[in-house]
XYZ file of C-alpha atoms in Angstrom:
452
model
C -18.475 15.076 17.332
C -16.107 17.980 16.832
C -14.357 17.186 20.111
C -14.097 13.491 19.231
C -12.736 14.340 15.799
C -10.120 16.669 17.282
C -9.126 13.939 19.750
C -8.499 11.344 17.049
C -6.801 13.971 14.888
C -4.353 14.677 17.730
C -3.768 10.940 18.289
C -3.209 10.427 14.570
C -0.731 13.291 14.408
C 1.170 11.809 17.355
C 1.177 8.230 16.028
C 2.374 9.315 12.581
C 4.938 11.720 14.009
C 8.695 11.388 14.060
C 8.829 8.339 16.413
C 6.794 6.232 13.961
C 8.672 7.570 10.943
C 12.027 6.786 12.576
C 10.815 3.322 13.639
C 9.548 2.418 10.174
C 12.463 3.870 8.234
C 14.891 2.374 10.756
C 13.322 -1.040 10.222
C 13.645 -0.615 6.462
C 17.359 0.177 6.729
C 18.027 -2.524 9.356
C 16.365 -5.269 7.302
C 18.113 -4.122 4.131
C 21.500 -4.941 5.640
C 20.306 -7.829 7.869
C 19.033 -9.633 4.771
C 22.096 -8.678 2.677
C 20.336 -6.172 0.410
C 17.591 -8.271 -1.201
C 16.931 -5.330 -3.555
C 19.691 -6.863 -5.680
C 17.247 -9.627 -6.641
C 14.456 -7.294 -7.741
C 14.546 -8.520 -11.342
C 14.290 -12.103 -10.093
C 11.211 -11.112 -8.114
C 9.628 -9.520 -11.182
C 10.360 -12.657 -13.216
C 8.854 -14.923 -10.545
C 5.758 -12.738 -10.234
C 4.588 -13.669 -13.731
C 5.380 -17.379 -13.402
C 2.809 -19.897 -12.174
C 3.619 -22.570 -9.626
C 0.372 -24.603 -9.660
C 1.872 -27.637 -7.920
C 2.752 -25.603 -4.838
C 0.382 -25.151 -1.908
C -1.739 -22.015 -1.895
C -5.053 -20.519 -2.986
C -4.016 -18.005 -5.652
C -1.079 -17.564 -8.004
C 1.908 -15.489 -6.967
C 0.854 -12.816 -9.442
C -2.699 -12.952 -8.065
C -1.396 -12.323 -4.560
C 0.816 -9.499 -5.836
C -2.040 -7.899 -7.803
C -4.342 -8.059 -4.772
C -1.682 -6.453 -2.570
C -1.124 -3.749 -5.188
C -4.884 -3.221 -5.444
C -4.980 -2.343 -1.758
C -1.751 -0.353 -1.852
C -2.093 1.717 -5.011
C -4.620 4.396 -4.149
C -5.337 8.078 -4.160
C -2.226 8.547 -2.030
C -0.118 7.811 -5.105
C -1.734 10.751 -6.898
C -3.006 13.365 -4.462
C -0.794 12.188 -1.577
C 2.447 12.874 -3.431
C 1.133 16.293 -4.453
C 0.343 17.063 -0.819
C 3.896 16.098 0.171
C 5.283 18.450 -2.497
C 2.944 21.269 -1.434
C 3.904 20.951 2.249
C 7.522 19.810 2.080
C 8.683 21.199 -1.256
C 10.078 19.327 -4.291
C 12.696 17.625 -2.096
C 9.929 15.507 -0.545
C 9.845 13.466 -3.766
C 13.412 12.212 -3.216
C 12.697 11.213 0.380
C 9.560 9.410 -0.755
C 11.580 7.535 -3.385
C 14.336 6.565 -0.944
C 11.714 5.248 1.450
C 10.476 2.980 -1.321
C 13.983 1.723 -2.108
C 14.648 0.673 1.489
C 11.042 -0.436 2.019
C 11.547 -3.222 -0.510
C 13.466 -5.144 2.188
C 10.662 -4.786 4.715
C 8.048 -5.977 2.236
C 10.399 -8.900 1.421
C 10.600 -9.879 5.103
C 6.832 -9.529 5.563
C 6.104 -11.860 2.659
C 8.683 -14.385 3.860
C 7.296 -14.585 7.404
C 3.719 -14.734 6.113
C 4.450 -17.921 4.154
C 6.764 -19.333 6.816
C 4.092 -19.231 9.529
C 0.908 -19.668 7.503
C -1.586 -22.396 8.368
C -4.037 -24.466 6.362
C -7.644 -24.220 7.468
C -10.152 -27.055 7.638
C -11.503 -25.881 4.294
C -8.056 -26.287 2.725
C -7.409 -22.552 2.368
C -4.184 -20.884 3.527
C -4.222 -18.214 6.252
C -1.331 -16.083 7.387
C -0.003 -12.642 8.144
C 1.545 -10.874 11.121
C -0.994 -12.356 13.555
C 0.175 -15.878 12.721
C 3.844 -14.873 12.813
C 3.321 -13.317 16.248
C 1.461 -16.356 17.564
C 3.457 -19.187 15.991
C 6.862 -17.546 15.802
C 6.935 -15.524 19.022
C 4.119 -17.051 21.134
C 2.547 -13.583 21.458
C -1.111 -14.464 21.026
C -2.242 -11.286 22.780
C -0.289 -9.057 20.412
C -1.540 -11.076 17.451
C -5.115 -10.432 18.595
C -4.425 -6.695 18.848
C -3.069 -6.635 15.310
C -6.143 -8.478 14.034
C -8.493 -6.067 15.826
C -6.685 -3.000 14.470
C -6.726 -4.506 10.957
C -10.445 -5.280 11.081
C -11.236 -1.733 12.231
C -8.891 -0.202 9.654
C -10.556 -2.176 6.861
C -13.842 -0.345 7.460
C -11.984 2.969 7.463
C -9.158 3.445 4.982
C -10.136 0.406 2.917
C -13.891 0.868 2.741
C -15.821 3.996 3.738
C -13.178 6.605 2.879
C -12.573 5.063 -0.536
C -16.298 4.916 -1.289
C -16.591 8.523 -0.143
C -13.769 9.583 -2.486
C -15.464 7.856 -5.420
C -18.891 9.334 -4.634
C -17.647 12.897 -4.174
C -15.512 12.797 -7.320
C -18.359 11.353 -9.415
C -20.704 13.994 -8.011
C -18.319 16.881 -8.699
C -17.321 15.674 -12.163
C -20.521 14.187 -13.558
C -23.214 15.538 -11.224
C -24.348 12.055 -10.155
C -26.021 11.997 -6.691
C -23.813 10.341 -4.086
C -26.480 7.812 -3.096
C -26.686 6.527 -6.668
C -22.903 6.216 -6.788
C -23.042 4.386 -3.454
C -25.512 1.816 -4.787
C -23.399 1.291 -7.907
C -20.180 0.830 -5.898
C -21.925 -1.614 -3.544
C -23.231 -3.683 -6.424
C -19.923 -3.750 -8.254
C -17.973 -4.616 -5.101
C -20.452 -7.323 -4.108
C -19.960 -9.110 -7.428
C -16.294 -9.531 -6.521
C -16.051 -9.629 -2.723
C -18.728 -12.290 -2.163
C -16.604 -14.664 -4.246
C -13.772 -14.606 -1.705
C -10.039 -14.306 -2.229
C -9.969 -16.254 -5.495
C -12.526 -13.936 -7.099
C -10.731 -10.862 -5.748
C -7.399 -12.121 -7.081
C -8.875 -12.911 -10.516
C -10.318 -9.411 -10.874
C -7.189 -7.706 -9.547
C -4.984 -9.712 -11.909
C -6.747 -8.040 -14.848
C -7.759 -4.738 -13.294
C -4.584 -3.595 -11.522
C -2.104 -3.843 -14.449
C -4.575 -2.043 -16.724
C -5.281 0.886 -14.382
C -1.621 1.273 -13.406
C -0.432 1.137 -17.018
C -2.982 3.723 -18.113
C -1.912 6.078 -15.331
C 1.785 5.590 -16.101
C 1.134 6.317 -19.788
C -0.607 9.544 -18.757
C 2.414 10.541 -16.665
C 4.775 9.789 -19.546
C 2.675 11.952 -21.895
C 2.937 14.872 -19.459
C 6.685 14.341 -19.115
C 7.021 14.399 -22.911
C 5.103 17.676 -22.978
C 7.380 18.972 -20.216
C 10.513 17.411 -21.741
C 12.509 20.628 -21.508
C 11.825 20.774 -17.776
C 12.309 17.136 -16.744
C 16.055 17.354 -16.099
C 15.727 20.678 -14.212
C 12.941 19.044 -12.189
C 15.173 16.100 -11.258
C 17.956 18.473 -10.248
C 15.538 20.545 -8.187
C 14.178 17.451 -6.423
C 17.688 16.386 -5.368
C 18.853 19.891 -4.438
C 15.681 20.764 -2.508
C 15.892 17.544 -0.462
C 18.990 18.946 1.264
C 18.772 22.648 0.443
C 15.084 23.669 0.431
C 15.941 27.247 -0.501
C 16.835 25.894 -3.956
C 13.101 25.467 -4.596
C 12.644 29.212 -4.821
C 10.327 31.717 -3.237
C 7.197 29.673 -3.774
C 8.263 27.263 -1.045
C 9.403 29.779 1.547
C 9.426 28.146 4.966
C 10.262 24.650 3.724
C 13.121 22.988 5.590
C 15.104 19.779 5.254
C 13.106 18.362 8.159
C 9.805 19.237 6.472
C 10.895 17.759 3.149
C 12.050 14.581 4.887
C 8.997 14.283 7.109
C 6.373 14.688 4.399
C 8.309 12.696 1.822
C 9.059 9.781 4.161
C 5.565 9.775 5.656
C 3.942 9.736 2.220
C 6.260 6.975 1.029
C 5.545 4.856 4.104
C 1.819 5.435 3.892
C 1.559 4.757 0.154
C 3.506 1.481 -0.061
C 2.401 0.122 3.353
C 5.787 -1.558 3.893
C 5.876 -2.339 7.590
C 2.145 -1.868 8.140
C 1.458 -5.601 7.971
C -1.431 -5.604 5.497
C 0.179 -7.049 2.359
C 1.551 -10.252 4.015
C -2.041 -11.329 4.738
C -2.648 -12.019 1.063
C 0.954 -13.108 0.436
C 0.234 -16.091 2.705
C -2.400 -17.308 0.225
C 0.052 -17.497 -2.689
C 1.003 -20.731 -4.430
C 4.715 -20.889 -3.734
C 7.167 -23.672 -3.084
C 9.137 -21.847 -0.384
C 8.834 -18.612 1.630
C 11.629 -16.762 -0.180
C 10.069 -17.046 -3.622
C 6.938 -15.261 -2.438
C 9.080 -12.800 -0.465
C 10.765 -11.752 -3.708
C 7.410 -11.367 -5.450
C 5.947 -9.375 -2.548
C 8.917 -7.019 -2.517
C 8.169 -5.927 -6.079
C 4.919 -4.329 -4.862
C 6.859 -1.560 -3.122
C 8.979 -1.088 -6.227
C 5.942 -0.599 -8.495
C 3.990 1.474 -5.994
C 6.594 3.933 -4.749
C 9.766 3.625 -6.778
C 7.824 3.821 -10.061
C 4.328 5.306 -9.665
C 4.978 7.763 -6.822
C 8.274 8.835 -8.401
C 6.626 9.424 -11.781
C 3.895 11.460 -10.102
C 6.490 13.531 -8.272
C 8.502 14.331 -11.400
C 5.287 15.201 -13.278
C 4.258 17.640 -10.553
C 7.645 19.327 -10.118
C 8.244 19.651 -13.878
C 4.756 21.148 -14.211
C 5.508 23.685 -11.480
C 8.608 24.763 -13.394
C 6.883 24.723 -16.788
C 3.762 26.555 -15.625
C 4.679 29.102 -12.921
C 1.024 30.074 -12.625
C 0.154 26.707 -11.029
C -1.113 26.989 -7.460
C 0.669 24.345 -5.425
C -0.525 25.203 -1.925
C -3.278 22.576 -2.344
C -2.103 19.094 -3.325
C -5.366 18.108 -5.023
C -5.480 21.343 -7.020
C -1.864 20.909 -8.083
C -2.585 17.432 -9.418
C -5.656 18.565 -11.345
C -3.838 21.474 -12.976
C -0.868 19.283 -13.961
C -3.047 16.667 -15.672
C -5.329 19.232 -17.271
C -2.372 20.257 -19.431
C -3.048 17.143 -21.531
C -5.592 18.392 -24.078
C -9.068 16.808 -23.892
C -8.125 13.598 -22.063
C -6.026 14.903 -19.146
C -8.815 15.629 -16.668
C -10.809 12.462 -17.532
C -7.625 10.406 -17.191
C -7.007 11.774 -13.686
C -10.631 11.149 -12.748
C -10.457 7.592 -14.058
C -7.189 7.032 -12.183
C -8.584 8.191 -8.857
C -11.826 6.221 -9.290
C -10.107 2.969 -10.222
C -7.359 3.315 -7.626
C -9.976 3.868 -4.920
C -12.088 0.911 -6.049
C -9.080 -1.411 -6.180
C -8.270 -0.447 -2.592
C -11.799 -1.481 -1.597
C -11.232 -4.955 -3.042
C -7.836 -5.550 -1.463
C -8.774 -4.339 1.996
C -11.932 -6.439 2.074
C -9.744 -9.544 2.139
C -7.437 -8.090 4.793
C -10.352 -7.299 7.075
C -12.030 -10.661 6.558
C -8.805 -12.505 7.350
C -8.423 -10.498 10.561
C -12.011 -11.229 11.627
C -11.544 -14.919 10.852
C -8.464 -14.975 13.079
C -10.336 -13.351 15.942
C -13.370 -15.647 15.660
C -11.489 -18.781 14.536
C -13.762 -19.066 11.534
C -12.789 -19.927 7.994
C -15.732 -18.371 6.190
C -17.258 -15.058 7.109
C -20.060 -14.098 4.763
C -21.470 -11.773 7.430
C -18.300 -9.660 7.322
C -18.483 -9.398 3.541
C -22.105 -8.221 3.660
C -21.346 -5.715 6.437
C -18.380 -4.415 4.444
C -20.558 -3.915 1.348
C -23.249 -2.105 3.369
C -20.569 0.148 4.875
C -19.587 1.162 1.348
C -22.994 2.729 0.836
C -22.934 4.709 4.075
C -19.388 5.813 3.310
C -20.661 7.274 0.046
C -23.263 9.548 1.616
C -21.870 10.791 4.955
C -19.113 13.164 6.065
C -16.010 11.168 6.912
C -13.597 13.579 8.588
C -13.667 11.612 11.834
C -13.417 8.285 9.981
C -10.259 9.479 8.221
C -8.610 10.277 11.548
C -9.713 7.015 13.172
C -8.446 5.082 10.144
C -5.071 6.811 10.338
C -4.830 5.781 13.994
C -5.721 2.157 13.226
C -3.129 1.989 10.445
C -0.404 3.224 12.767
C -1.501 0.802 15.505
C -1.356 -2.049 12.958
C 2.257 -1.220 12.202
C 3.505 -1.549 15.796
C 2.773 -5.297 16.329
C 3.952 -6.025 12.797
C 7.267 -4.252 13.391
C 7.711 -6.237 16.600
C 7.345 -9.435 14.577
C 9.709 -8.229 11.855
C 12.463 -7.173 14.235
C 12.256 -10.147 16.615
C 11.993 -12.655 13.770
C 14.616 -10.979 11.591
C 16.997 -13.842 12.429
C 14.507 -16.350 11.016
C 14.073 -14.211 7.910
C 17.835 -13.960 7.469
C 18.246 -17.730 7.891
C 15.543 -18.512 5.326
C 16.971 -15.954 2.901
C 20.419 -17.483 3.191
C 19.017 -21.002 2.811
C 17.070 -20.378 -0.393
C 18.269 -17.153 -1.990
C 21.945 -16.746 -1.295
C 22.664 -20.504 -1.500
C 21.146 -20.846 -4.963
C 18.256 -23.095 -3.848
C 15.383 -20.849 -4.867
C 13.584 -23.628 -6.763
C 13.574 -26.090 -3.854
C 10.374 -26.912 -1.963
C 10.026 -26.092 1.694
C 9.382 -29.261 3.673
C 9.554 -27.679 7.130
C 6.377 -28.137 9.187
């Protein structure tokens, strides 16, 4: 097992190395200018996300689709992942992470657009879409679509299921002393109540759950920033300076370079918001929307909330805490996060625990739909109760076993998902640009799409 684990660890390191980072970031920048900077319409996207369009085709509201995508995207990476980037790449990693989110908005926009453009209606009346349908219907690449679906199904049991259950079980055991098997049973039962109801049940829960957990975490960050108010501006200056001059971070980050700051910051930004990975457009295709561009605008706001807001807040909290409390040990990302939040009297540590638990559980819900959609595409089925049951059972085993090898396999599957999706995005960028011009830049955003 050790040899197998080392093999997948090496593959993961290669797949998430500079070639993938350059490819993803390059796609972000390319689509930003190819689509004429859709970030300019971010406020429009936020406004549309809270509006209902019940007369349009789709299974869930636009906000329901957004909340489900955010449920899968917002995870422990937003908390511990940012801290790890700071520990390894220095404070400058926060700026690179933030910039990745800014440009990633365009990629998430294009993903949502193509998902709706090429979605299909099943015999049961439900909508199905995502990169596999864009590859098949837009590019006639059925074989590549199948590969994407296979990678997505495998990834769902990794990063979306077992590793999240494991994080919940270990944290509950360390914090409250609850045996992992009891936590596993509880997580299975709670997840089953939602997942067995399908996408509509998942969307309903996420619509309530995601805003609450995100708001509570953001409030906690704001409280810490108020406590560190004298150090917030110095922290912002340090983040910018260290992104290009790592020596500005001081002796505690000896060895950090611009390349390290960029690599860890960009990688964490890409991994946290999933722009370009191809997961979020699967649920975007189920949204009730009158044309592809409306849902594209709504989908793009997910990257804004996830990285531009939550990851950035986390980064500023951590860096200001390092300045305010020089005794903080920042060599370990998880330890750095715990120390920073523990500075809030009485409620700091419980708030962090609650944040990690809820973020992990929300990821379980979102990824269950991604995996089921991928399996349905492979098997040409429109209802897969067997997958849902298998997913729930996997949650229990994920709670009680060591998952080092699963982490590495999941990282590989996530990277392999991104490659077919990026092929679709780049080769269909002309279609995305045409649709964007037709509806967004021509002032026809409220028109219905009557194309077959």
